[in-house]
Amino acid sequence: MPTFPNPTLYEIYDRDDVGTIWDAARAAGVKPGTIRVWVTRKKIEPLLAEEGEQPLYHLPTVHRASQVRSGRPSQAA
């Protein structure tokens, strides 16, 4: 299960909230390769895609994932 799960397909009302890996990278302020790494590390996941088609991403989820910085906190709890 990813750290930042997508909403269900029934909860995505606006088609503008869904985009390609390039749109996701723009929304997060990173390069597309970073989005691929986040998928590999299960930080985010693409929405369902048809076989042979480019995966789509929920842009608000990608943006929320970009707000969390990696690494250890400066103070341990």
JSON list of C-alpha atoms in Angstrom, two decimals, residues 8-74:
[
{"chain": "A", "resi": 8, "resn": "THR", "atom": "CA", "xyz": [-11.27, 5.83, -5.29]},
{"chain": "A", "resi": 9, "resn": "LEU", "atom": "CA", "xyz": [-12.22, 6.34, -8.92]},
{"chain": "A", "resi": 10, "resn": "TYR", "atom": "CA", "xyz": [-15.72, 7.29, -7.78]},
{"chain": "A", "resi": 11, "resn": "GLU", "atom": "CA", "xyz": [-14.28, 10.15, -5.70]},
{"chain": "A", "resi": 12, "resn": "ILE", "atom": "CA", "xyz": [-12.41, 11.72, -8.61]},
{"chain": "A", "resi": 13, "resn": "TYR", "atom": "CA", "xyz": [-14.96, 14.09, -10.09]},
{"chain": "A", "resi": 14, "resn": "ASP", "atom": "CA", "xyz": [-12.83, 16.54, -12.00]},
{"chain": "A", "resi": 15, "resn": "ARG", "atom": "CA", "xyz": [-10.85, 15.28, -14.98]},
{"chain": "A", "resi": 16, "resn": "ASP", "atom": "CA", "xyz": [-8.40, 18.16, -14.40]},
{"chain": "A", "resi": 17, "resn": "ASP", "atom": "CA", "xyz": [-7.21, 16.33, -11.25]},
{"chain": "A", "resi": 18, "resn": "VAL", "atom": "CA", "xyz": [-5.74, 13.54, -13.40]},
{"chain": "A", "resi": 19, "resn": "GLY", "atom": "CA", "xyz": [-2.65, 13.82, -15.60]},
{"chain": "A", "resi": 20, "resn": "THR", "atom": "CA", "xyz": [0.31, 12.11, -17.19]},
{"chain": "A", "resi": 21, "resn": "ILE", "atom": "CA", "xyz": [3.70, 11.65, -15.56]},
{"chain": "A", "resi": 22, "resn": "TRP", "atom": "CA", "xyz": [4.71, 15.05, -17.00]},
{"chain": "A", "resi": 23, "resn": "ASP", "atom": "CA", "xyz": [1.69, 16.73, -15.42]},
{"chain": "A", "resi": 24, "resn": "ALA", "atom": "CA", "xyz": [2.44, 14.98, -12.13]},
{"chain": "A", "resi": 25, "resn": "ALA", "atom": "CA", "xyz": [6.05, 16.14, -12.22]},
{"chain": "A", "resi": 26, "resn": "ARG", "atom": "CA", "xyz": [4.91, 19.73, -12.86]},
{"chain": "A", "resi": 27, "resn": "ALA", "atom": "CA", "xyz": [2.41, 19.52, -9.98]},
{"chain": "A", "resi": 28, "resn": "ALA", "atom": "CA", "xyz": [5.13, 18.28, -7.62]},
{"chain": "A", "resi": 29, "resn": "GLY", "atom": "CA", "xyz": [7.91, 20.53, -8.90]},
{"chain": "A", "resi": 30, "resn": "VAL", "atom": "CA", "xyz": [10.18, 17.59, -9.72]},
{"chain": "A", "resi": 31, "resn": "LYS", "atom": "CA", "xyz": [11.40, 15.70, -12.80]},
{"chain": "A", "resi": 32, "resn": "PRO", "atom": "CA", "xyz": [9.45, 12.74, -14.25]},
{"chain": "A", "resi": 33, "resn": "GLY", "atom": "CA", "xyz": [12.21, 10.39, -13.08]},
{"chain": "A", "resi": 34, "resn": "THR", "atom": "CA", "xyz": [11.43, 11.38, -9.50]},
{"chain": "A", "resi": 35, "resn": "ILE", "atom": "CA", "xyz": [7.80, 10.37, -10.01]},
{"chain": "A", "resi": 36, "resn": "ARG", "atom": "CA", "xyz": [8.99, 6.96, -11.26]},
{"chain": "A", "resi": 37, "resn": "VAL", "atom": "CA", "xyz": [11.18, 6.57, -8.15]},
{"chain": "A", "resi": 38, "resn": "TRP", "atom": "CA", "xyz": [8.24, 7.48, -5.88]},
{"chain": "A", "resi": 39, "resn": "VAL", "atom": "CA", "xyz": [6.15, 4.78, -7.59]},
{"chain": "A", "resi": 40, "resn": "THR", "atom": "CA", "xyz": [8.96, 2.23, -7.19]},
{"chain": "A", "resi": 41, "resn": "ARG", "atom": "CA", "xyz": [9.34, 3.11, -3.50]},
{"chain": "A", "resi": 42, "resn": "LYS", "atom": "CA", "xyz": [5.56, 2.98, -3.03]},
{"chain": "A", "resi": 43, "resn": "LYS", "atom": "CA", "xyz": [5.24, 6.61, -2.01]},
{"chain": "A", "resi": 44, "resn": "ILE", "atom": "CA", "xyz": [2.52, 7.07, -4.66]},
{"chain": "A", "resi": 45, "resn": "GLU", "atom": "CA", "xyz": [0.81, 4.87, -7.21]},
{"chain": "A", "resi": 46, "resn": "PRO", "atom": "CA", "xyz": [-0.61, 5.54, -10.67]},
{"chain": "A", "resi": 47, "resn": "LEU", "atom": "CA", "xyz": [-4.31, 5.23, -11.33]},
{"chain": "A", "resi": 48, "resn": "LEU", "atom": "CA", "xyz": [-5.48, 2.20, -13.26]},
{"chain": "A", "resi": 49, "resn": "ALA", "atom": "CA", "xyz": [-4.31, 2.25, -16.86]},
{"chain": "A", "resi": 50, "resn": "GLU", "atom": "CA", "xyz": [-5.24, 0.13, -19.84]},
{"chain": "A", "resi": 51, "resn": "GLU", "atom": "CA", "xyz": [-2.62, -2.29, -21.14]},
{"chain": "A", "resi": 52, "resn": "GLY", "atom": "CA", "xyz": [-0.10, -0.44, -23.30]},
{"chain": "A", "resi": 53, "resn": "GLU", "atom": "CA", "xyz": [-1.34, 3.01, -22.29]},
{"chain": "A", "resi": 54, "resn": "GLN", "atom": "CA", "xyz": [0.51, 5.64, -20.32]},
{"chain": "A", "resi": 55, "resn": "PRO", "atom": "CA", "xyz": [-0.40, 5.58, -16.60]},
{"chain": "A", "resi": 56, "resn": "LEU", "atom": "CA", "xyz": [-2.28, 8.53, -15.15]},
{"chain": "A", "resi": 57, "resn": "TYR", "atom": "CA", "xyz": [-1.72, 10.12, -11.76]},
{"chain": "A", "resi": 58, "resn": "HIS", "atom": "CA", "xyz": [-4.02, 11.91, -9.33]},
{"chain": "A", "resi": 59, "resn": "LEU", "atom": "CA", "xyz": [-2.36, 15.33, -9.26]},
{"chain": "A", "resi": 60, "resn": "PRO", "atom": "CA", "xyz": [-3.53, 16.50, -5.80]},
{"chain": "A", "resi": 61, "resn": "THR", "atom": "CA", "xyz": [-2.14, 13.28, -4.29]},
{"chain": "A", "resi": 62, "resn": "VAL", "atom": "CA", "xyz": [1.19, 13.77, -6.07]},
{"chain": "A", "resi": 63, "resn": "HIS", "atom": "CA", "xyz": [1.34, 17.38, -4.88]},
{"chain": "A", "resi": 64, "resn": "ARG", "atom": "CA", "xyz": [0.60, 16.30, -1.28]},
{"chain": "A", "resi": 65, "resn": "ALA", "atom": "CA", "xyz": [3.36, 13.68, -1.50]},
{"chain": "A", "resi": 66, "resn": "SER", "atom": "CA", "xyz": [5.80, 16.33, -2.71]},
{"chain": "A", "resi": 67, "resn": "GLN", "atom": "CA", "xyz": [5.23, 18.40, 0.43]},
{"chain": "A", "resi": 68, "resn": "VAL", "atom": "CA", "xyz": [6.78, 15.70, 2.66]},
{"chain": "A", "resi": 69, "resn": "ARG", "atom": "CA", "xyz": [10.55, 15.80, 2.71]},
{"chain": "A", "resi": 70, "resn": "SER", "atom": "CA", "xyz": [12.52, 12.58, 2.82]},
{"chain": "A", "resi": 71, "resn": "GLY", "atom": "CA", "xyz": [14.98, 11.66, 5.52]},
{"chain": "A", "resi": 72, "resn": "ARG", "atom": "CA", "xyz": [14.87, 11.59, 9.26]},
{"chain": "A", "resi": 73, "resn": "PRO", "atom": "CA", "xyz": [13.27, 14.30, 11.39]},
{"chain": "A", "resi": 74, "resn": "SER", "atom": "CA", "xyz": [15.68, 16.74, 13.01]}
]
